Coordinates of C-alpha atoms in Angstrom, one line a residue:
M6 CA -281.8 -149.2 60.9
L7 CA -285.4 -148.8 59.3
L8 CA -286.3 -151.4 56.6
S9 CA -286.5 -148.6 54.0
Q10 CA -283.0 -147.5 55.0
L11 CA -281.6 -150.7 53.5
P12 CA -279.5 -150.5 50.0
E13 CA -281.7 -152.2 47.4
D14 CA -279.9 -155.2 46.7
V15 CA -280.2 -156.4 50.4
L16 CA -283.8 -155.6 50.3
Y17 CA -284.2 -157.6 47.0
H18 CA -282.5 -160.5 48.6
I19 CA -284.8 -160.4 51.6
L20 CA -288.1 -160.0 49.2
S21 CA -286.9 -162.9 47.0
C22 CA -287.1 -165.1 50.2
L23 CA -290.9 -164.2 50.8
D24 CA -294.0 -166.5 49.2
Y25 CA -296.4 -164.6 47.0
K26 CA -299.0 -163.7 49.9
S27 CA -296.4 -162.0 51.8
L28 CA -295.1 -160.2 48.8
C29 CA -298.8 -159.0 48.0
R30 CA -299.3 -157.7 51.4
L31 CA -296.1 -156.0 51.6
S32 CA -296.7 -154.2 48.2
Q33 CA -299.6 -152.4 49.7
V34 CA -297.4 -150.8 52.8
C35 CA -296.2 -147.8 50.9
K36 CA -295.3 -146.5 47.5
R37 CA -291.4 -147.5 47.9
T38 CA -292.5 -151.0 48.7
Y39 CA -294.9 -151.4 45.8
Y40 CA -292.3 -150.5 43.6
L41 CA -289.8 -153.0 44.9
V42 CA -292.1 -155.8 44.8
N43 CA -293.0 -155.3 41.3
R44 CA -289.3 -155.8 40.3
D45 CA -288.6 -159.1 38.4
V46 CA -285.9 -160.1 40.4
V47 CA -288.1 -160.4 43.5
W48 CA -290.6 -162.8 41.9
R49 CA -287.9 -165.2 39.7
K50 CA -287.4 -167.5 42.6
I51 CA -291.2 -168.2 42.9
A52 CA -291.8 -168.1 39.2
K53 CA -289.2 -171.2 38.7
E54 CA -291.2 -173.2 41.1
C55 CA -294.4 -172.8 38.9
L56 CA -295.9 -173.8 36.1
N57 CA -295.5 -172.2 32.6
T58 CA -294.5 -168.8 33.6
G59 CA -291.5 -168.9 31.0
I60 CA -288.8 -169.3 33.4
T61 CA -286.8 -172.5 32.0
R62 CA -284.8 -175.2 34.2
S63 CA -281.8 -173.4 32.5
G64 CA -283.0 -170.2 33.8
T65 CA -283.7 -168.7 30.4
D66 CA -286.8 -166.3 30.2
I67 CA -289.0 -167.2 27.0
Y68 CA -291.5 -164.1 27.8
P69 CA -289.1 -161.5 29.2
H70 CA -291.9 -158.6 27.8
I71 CA -294.4 -159.7 30.5
P72 CA -293.3 -159.0 34.2
L73 CA -293.0 -162.1 36.2
K74 CA -295.5 -160.6 38.9
E75 CA -298.3 -161.1 36.2
R76 CA -297.1 -164.6 35.0
V77 CA -297.0 -165.8 38.5
K78 CA -300.5 -164.7 38.7
V79 CA -301.6 -166.6 35.3
A80 CA -299.6 -169.6 36.9
Q81 CA -301.8 -170.4 39.8
N82 CA -304.6 -170.2 37.2
W83 CA -302.9 -172.9 34.9
C84 CA -302.2 -174.9 38.0
D85 CA -305.9 -174.7 39.2
G86 CA -307.6 -175.3 36.1
V87 CA -309.5 -171.7 36.0
C88 CA -309.6 -170.7 32.3
K89 CA -312.2 -169.4 29.8
K90 CA -312.8 -171.9 27.1
T91 CA -313.7 -170.7 23.4
I92 CA -313.8 -172.3 19.9
P93 CA -312.5 -169.6 17.4
L94 CA -312.3 -171.5 14.3
K95 CA -314.9 -174.3 12.9
W96 CA -315.1 -176.0 9.6
K97 CA -317.4 -178.7 8.1
T98 CA -315.1 -181.5 6.8
K99 CA -312.8 -183.4 9.7
L100 CA -309.4 -183.2 9.0
L101 CA -306.2 -184.2 10.4
P102 CA -305.0 -180.5 11.7
W103 CA -301.8 -179.2 12.8
L104 CA -300.6 -175.7 14.4
Q105 CA -297.6 -173.7 15.3
L106 CA -297.4 -170.6 17.5
D107 CA -295.0 -167.8 16.6
R108 CA -295.3 -164.7 18.9
D109 CA -298.7 -163.1 17.8
L110 CA -299.1 -165.7 14.9
L111 CA -300.9 -168.7 15.1
F112 CA -300.2 -170.9 12.2
L113 CA -302.8 -173.5 11.4
S114 CA -303.0 -176.6 8.7
Q115 CA -306.2 -177.1 6.9
A116 CA -306.7 -179.6 4.2
A117 CA -304.0 -178.7 1.6
D118 CA -303.5 -175.2 3.1
I119 CA -301.8 -173.5 6.1
G120 CA -303.4 -170.5 7.6
A121 CA -301.3 -167.7 9.5
Y122 CA -303.8 -165.9 12.0
H123 CA -303.2 -162.7 13.9
Q124 CA -304.0 -162.6 17.5
H125 CA -305.8 -159.5 18.9
Q126 CA -303.3 -157.7 21.1
G127 CA -304.1 -158.2 24.7
T128 CA -306.9 -160.6 24.3
G129 CA -305.2 -163.7 22.4
R130 CA -308.4 -163.9 20.3
L131 CA -307.8 -164.9 16.8
H132 CA -308.7 -162.8 13.4
R133 CA -311.5 -165.0 11.8
S134 CA -309.6 -164.8 8.4
P135 CA -306.0 -165.5 8.0
Y136 CA -303.9 -162.8 6.8
E137 CA -301.5 -165.3 4.7
I138 CA -302.0 -168.7 3.3
Y139 CA -299.4 -171.0 2.5
S140 CA -300.5 -173.7 -0.3
G141 CA -299.1 -175.9 -3.0
H142 CA -299.7 -179.6 -1.8
K143 CA -301.8 -181.6 -3.8
G144 CA -302.9 -183.6 -0.7
D145 CA -303.6 -182.7 2.9
V146 CA -300.8 -181.1 4.8
C147 CA -299.7 -183.8 7.4
R148 CA -297.2 -182.0 9.4
F149 CA -295.4 -178.6 9.1
V150 CA -292.4 -176.8 11.3
L151 CA -291.3 -172.9 11.5
T152 CA -288.4 -171.5 11.8
D153 CA -287.1 -167.6 11.9
S154 CA -287.2 -167.4 7.8
H155 CA -288.8 -170.7 6.3
L156 CA -292.2 -172.5 6.8
I157 CA -291.7 -176.1 6.0
S158 CA -294.3 -178.5 5.7
G159 CA -295.2 -182.0 4.5
G160 CA -298.0 -183.8 2.8
S161 CA -300.0 -186.7 2.0
D162 CA -298.7 -186.3 -1.6
G163 CA -295.3 -187.3 -0.4
K164 CA -294.0 -183.8 -1.1
I165 CA -292.3 -181.3 1.3
L166 CA -292.7 -177.9 0.5
V167 CA -289.9 -174.8 2.0
H168 CA -292.0 -171.4 2.0
S169 CA -289.8 -168.5 2.6
R170 CA -291.6 -166.3 5.4
K171 CA -289.9 -163.2 3.9
S172 CA -290.9 -163.5 0.3
D173 CA -293.0 -165.6 -2.3
M174 CA -290.2 -167.8 -2.8
S175 CA -290.9 -171.4 -2.3
M176 CA -289.0 -174.9 -3.0
E177 CA -290.3 -178.4 -3.2
L178 CA -288.5 -181.1 -2.1
S179 CA -289.6 -184.5 -3.9
G180 CA -288.5 -188.2 -2.8
H181 CA -291.1 -189.8 -0.5
N182 CA -293.6 -192.0 -2.4
Q183 CA -296.0 -191.9 0.6
E184 CA -297.4 -189.3 2.8
V185 CA -295.0 -187.5 4.7
N186 CA -296.1 -188.2 8.2
C187 CA -293.5 -186.1 10.3
L188 CA -290.4 -183.8 9.9
D189 CA -288.5 -181.5 11.8
S190 CA -285.8 -178.7 11.0
K191 CA -283.2 -176.9 12.7
D192 CA -280.0 -174.7 11.6
G193 CA -280.8 -175.6 7.8
L194 CA -281.0 -179.2 8.6
I195 CA -284.5 -180.9 7.6
I196 CA -285.2 -184.6 8.8
S197 CA -288.6 -186.0 7.6
G198 CA -290.4 -189.5 7.9
S199 CA -292.6 -191.2 6.0
R200 CA -295.2 -194.2 5.5
D201 CA -292.8 -195.3 3.0
R202 CA -290.6 -196.5 5.7
T203 CA -287.9 -194.3 5.4
A204 CA -286.3 -191.3 6.7
R205 CA -284.6 -188.6 4.7
I206 CA -282.0 -186.1 5.5
W207 CA -282.4 -182.5 3.5
T208 CA -280.7 -179.3 3.9
L209 CA -282.6 -176.2 3.1
N210 CA -280.2 -174.9 0.3
S211 CA -280.7 -178.0 -1.8
S212 CA -283.7 -179.8 -3.4
C213 CA -282.2 -183.0 -3.3
T214 CA -281.9 -185.6 -0.5
R215 CA -278.8 -185.5 1.3
R216 CA -279.2 -189.3 2.8
I217 CA -282.0 -192.0 2.7
I218 CA -282.3 -194.2 5.7
P219 CA -284.4 -197.3 5.5
M220 CA -286.7 -197.9 8.7
Y221 CA -288.5 -200.8 7.7
D222 CA -291.6 -199.7 9.8
R223 CA -293.7 -196.3 9.2
V224 CA -292.1 -193.3 10.7
W225 CA -294.7 -191.5 12.8
S226 CA -292.5 -188.7 14.4
V227 CA -288.9 -187.2 14.4
A228 CA -287.3 -184.6 16.3
I229 CA -283.7 -183.1 16.1
S230 CA -281.5 -182.7 19.1
P231 CA -280.9 -178.9 20.4
T232 CA -277.2 -179.6 19.2
S233 CA -278.3 -180.6 15.6
S234 CA -275.9 -183.4 15.8
S235 CA -278.3 -186.2 16.1
F236 CA -282.0 -186.7 15.6
V237 CA -284.5 -189.4 16.9
T238 CA -287.2 -191.3 15.1
G239 CA -290.5 -192.7 16.5
T240 CA -292.1 -195.6 14.4
A241 CA -295.6 -197.5 14.5
C242 CA -293.7 -200.2 16.2
C243 CA -295.3 -202.9 14.0
E244 CA -292.1 -205.0 13.7
N245 CA -289.4 -206.7 16.0
L246 CA -287.5 -203.4 16.2
S247 CA -287.4 -200.5 19.0
P248 CA -289.7 -197.7 17.7
L249 CA -287.2 -195.2 19.2
R250 CA -284.2 -194.6 17.5
I251 CA -281.2 -192.0 17.9
W252 CA -279.4 -191.2 14.5
D253 CA -275.9 -189.7 14.1
V254 CA -276.6 -187.0 11.3
E255 CA -273.5 -186.8 9.8
R256 CA -273.1 -190.6 9.6
S257 CA -276.7 -191.3 9.4
E258 CA -276.0 -194.5 11.4
C259 CA -278.2 -195.5 14.7
V260 CA -276.4 -194.4 17.4
C261 CA -278.7 -196.6 20.1
N262 CA -282.4 -198.1 20.7
L263 CA -284.2 -196.3 23.4
G264 CA -286.2 -198.9 25.5
S265 CA -287.0 -202.5 24.6
Q266 CA -290.0 -203.3 26.3
F267 CA -292.6 -201.8 23.9
R268 CA -295.3 -203.8 23.3
R269 CA -296.2 -204.6 19.3
G270 CA -298.0 -201.6 18.1
A271 CA -297.0 -198.9 20.6
G272 CA -296.1 -196.6 18.3
V273 CA -294.7 -192.9 19.0
L274 CA -296.8 -190.1 17.8
D275 CA -294.8 -187.4 19.3
M276 CA -291.6 -186.2 20.8
V277 CA -290.4 -183.1 22.3
F278 CA -286.5 -182.1 23.3
E279 CA -286.5 -180.2 26.4
S280 CA -282.5 -180.1 26.6
P281 CA -279.9 -182.0 24.7
F282 CA -279.9 -184.8 27.3
Q283 CA -283.7 -184.8 27.8
L284 CA -286.5 -186.2 25.6
F285 CA -290.1 -186.6 26.0
T286 CA -292.1 -188.8 24.1
C287 CA -295.9 -190.2 24.0
G288 CA -298.0 -192.5 21.7
Y289 CA -300.4 -195.5 21.3
D290 CA -299.2 -197.0 24.7
T291 CA -300.7 -194.1 26.8
Y292 CA -297.5 -193.1 28.5
I293 CA -295.4 -190.0 28.7
R294 CA -291.8 -190.7 29.0
L295 CA -288.8 -188.8 30.1
W296 CA -285.4 -190.4 28.7
D297 CA -282.1 -189.0 30.0
L298 CA -279.4 -189.5 27.2
R299 CA -276.6 -188.8 29.4
L300 CA -276.9 -192.4 31.0
N301 CA -275.2 -195.4 29.4
P302 CA -277.4 -197.0 28.6
R303 CA -279.8 -194.3 27.8
K304 CA -283.0 -195.0 29.7
C305 CA -286.5 -194.0 30.7
V306 CA -286.3 -192.3 34.1
M307 CA -289.9 -191.0 34.7
E308 CA -293.3 -192.2 33.2
W309 CA -296.8 -190.3 33.3
E310 CA -299.6 -192.8 32.7
E311 CA -302.9 -191.7 30.9
P312 CA -305.6 -192.8 33.5
H313 CA -308.3 -193.4 30.7
D314 CA -306.1 -195.7 28.6
S315 CA -306.3 -193.3 25.9
A316 CA -303.5 -193.3 23.1
L317 CA -301.5 -189.8 23.5
Y318 CA -301.3 -187.8 20.1
C319 CA -299.4 -184.8 21.1
I320 CA -297.0 -183.2 24.1
Q321 CA -295.9 -179.9 24.9
T322 CA -293.7 -178.9 27.6
D323 CA -292.7 -175.3 29.4
G324 CA -289.1 -176.2 29.9
N325 CA -289.3 -176.4 33.4
H326 CA -292.3 -178.3 35.3
M327 CA -295.2 -178.3 33.1
I328 CA -296.5 -181.2 30.5
A329 CA -299.6 -180.8 28.6
S330 CA -300.9 -183.7 26.6
G331 CA -303.6 -184.4 24.2
S332 CA -305.8 -187.7 24.1
S333 CA -307.3 -189.8 21.7
Y334 CA -310.7 -189.5 23.0
Y335 CA -313.5 -186.7 23.8
G336 CA -310.7 -183.8 23.0
V337 CA -309.1 -184.3 26.4
V338 CA -306.4 -182.1 27.3
R339 CA -304.1 -183.0 30.6
F340 CA -301.7 -181.1 32.6
W341 CA -299.1 -182.8 34.1
D342 CA -296.6 -181.5 37.0
K343 CA -293.2 -183.3 36.5
R344 CA -292.6 -183.6 40.2
K345 CA -295.8 -185.8 40.5
T346 CA -297.0 -188.9 38.9
E347 CA -300.7 -188.2 39.0
C348 CA -302.6 -185.5 36.4
L349 CA -302.9 -182.3 37.7
Q350 CA -305.8 -181.0 35.5
F351 CA -307.8 -182.5 32.8
F352 CA -310.1 -180.5 30.4
Q353 CA -313.1 -182.1 27.9
L354 CA -313.1 -180.1 25.0
S355 CA -315.1 -182.2 22.8
S356 CA -318.9 -183.2 23.7
D357 CA -319.7 -184.8 20.1
P358 CA -321.2 -188.6 20.5
V359 CA -318.2 -189.1 17.9
S360 CA -315.2 -188.2 19.9
S361 CA -312.1 -186.2 18.1
P362 CA -308.6 -186.8 19.3
V363 CA -306.4 -183.8 20.3
Y364 CA -304.3 -183.8 17.3
C365 CA -302.1 -181.1 18.3
L366 CA -301.8 -178.2 21.0
R367 CA -299.4 -175.4 21.7
F368 CA -299.3 -173.1 24.4
S369 CA -298.0 -169.5 25.4
S370 CA -297.9 -167.8 28.7
S371 CA -301.6 -167.3 28.9
H372 CA -303.3 -169.3 26.4
L373 CA -303.7 -173.1 25.3
Y374 CA -304.7 -173.8 21.5
A375 CA -306.0 -177.4 21.0
A376 CA -306.9 -178.6 17.3
L377 CA -309.4 -181.4 16.9
A378 CA -311.2 -182.7 13.9
T379 CA -313.5 -180.3 13.1
S380 CA -312.5 -177.2 15.7
L381 CA -309.6 -175.1 17.1
H382 CA -310.3 -174.7 20.9
S383 CA -308.9 -171.9 23.0
M384 CA -308.4 -171.7 26.6
D385 CA -307.7 -168.0 28.3
F386 CA -305.8 -168.4 31.7
R387 CA -305.9 -164.9 32.2
Q388 CA -309.0 -164.8 34.8
N389 CA -309.5 -163.1 38.2
H390 CA -308.6 -165.7 40.1
I391 CA -306.0 -164.8 42.3
H392 CA -305.8 -160.9 43.4
I393 CA -302.3 -159.6 43.4
R394 CA -302.4 -155.9 43.8

């Protein structure tokens, strides 16, 4: 029997065992093999082993509208550090900006306002002027989060503003008496943390605080579990308390402390849930840590150390093998492969004598955006580095 006479499901199974170079060569044999090789089912196994292809460890596809073959091509550039760097936005006053991505929109906080910028379709470049501005704070915006229906921001004025993304309606939540350093929202639940040494639990349908939790330390970061039944707080670690604690939402009680070997001042600046039982954290002690919340006791199972002894301000993961981190000096962004302990790639975005931290970074399948004190940097990884025809 000729290869072309085999049933398609058998052919797909055979093709899924090949590496990408073999698939590229095979695609040039004839029109039929070209058609077969370009199907997502052929590339799925390879994509799961690459960095930032949008296939999570659980098998979910984050970017189903982009062919897997194209994503594997771009993934090689992420791994090899091949990209085009630009600075789409600059400003004169030094700020502590924050950003979020939502499909083709980029949201960036600058002082008291949050601008929503369209990305040019197919290029990833930003329009210079925001198509919409969210305002209302009397001080700088410290953090903000996006949901499908709302933009929720916390400011140095101690207030939380809830903006509807579908209308001009907004709501103010007052309670903190110092700046709101961090917040998170999921399924109508809002958790905020402040310099006033409290964490607060809110709901979207009420302007009143549901619970006030004394923290006895400044709160730098919070993250709600994907199940919405618990949340984690990260503090400045200036008191004799663990900076990482898990809280039950309904009972507002501490479930457990994570770790006990933090030195004084090793505050936790950012954290990301990758699943209900996997939590990534980073901060002043220069480490990225992976915590397994299934174990008893819950403990750190992997560590990645910033090699230049810089505090880590922010992290982001692709849900599978890749971590991106932003350092406190010279705008350094690093890529890490979770299967290795050493840094995979690094990029220095700032050349100023007075360095700026990377306050926030976010990435899509093809672009990474990093917010520094006076500029927004973009890295485009869709370069012609590996030829897949």
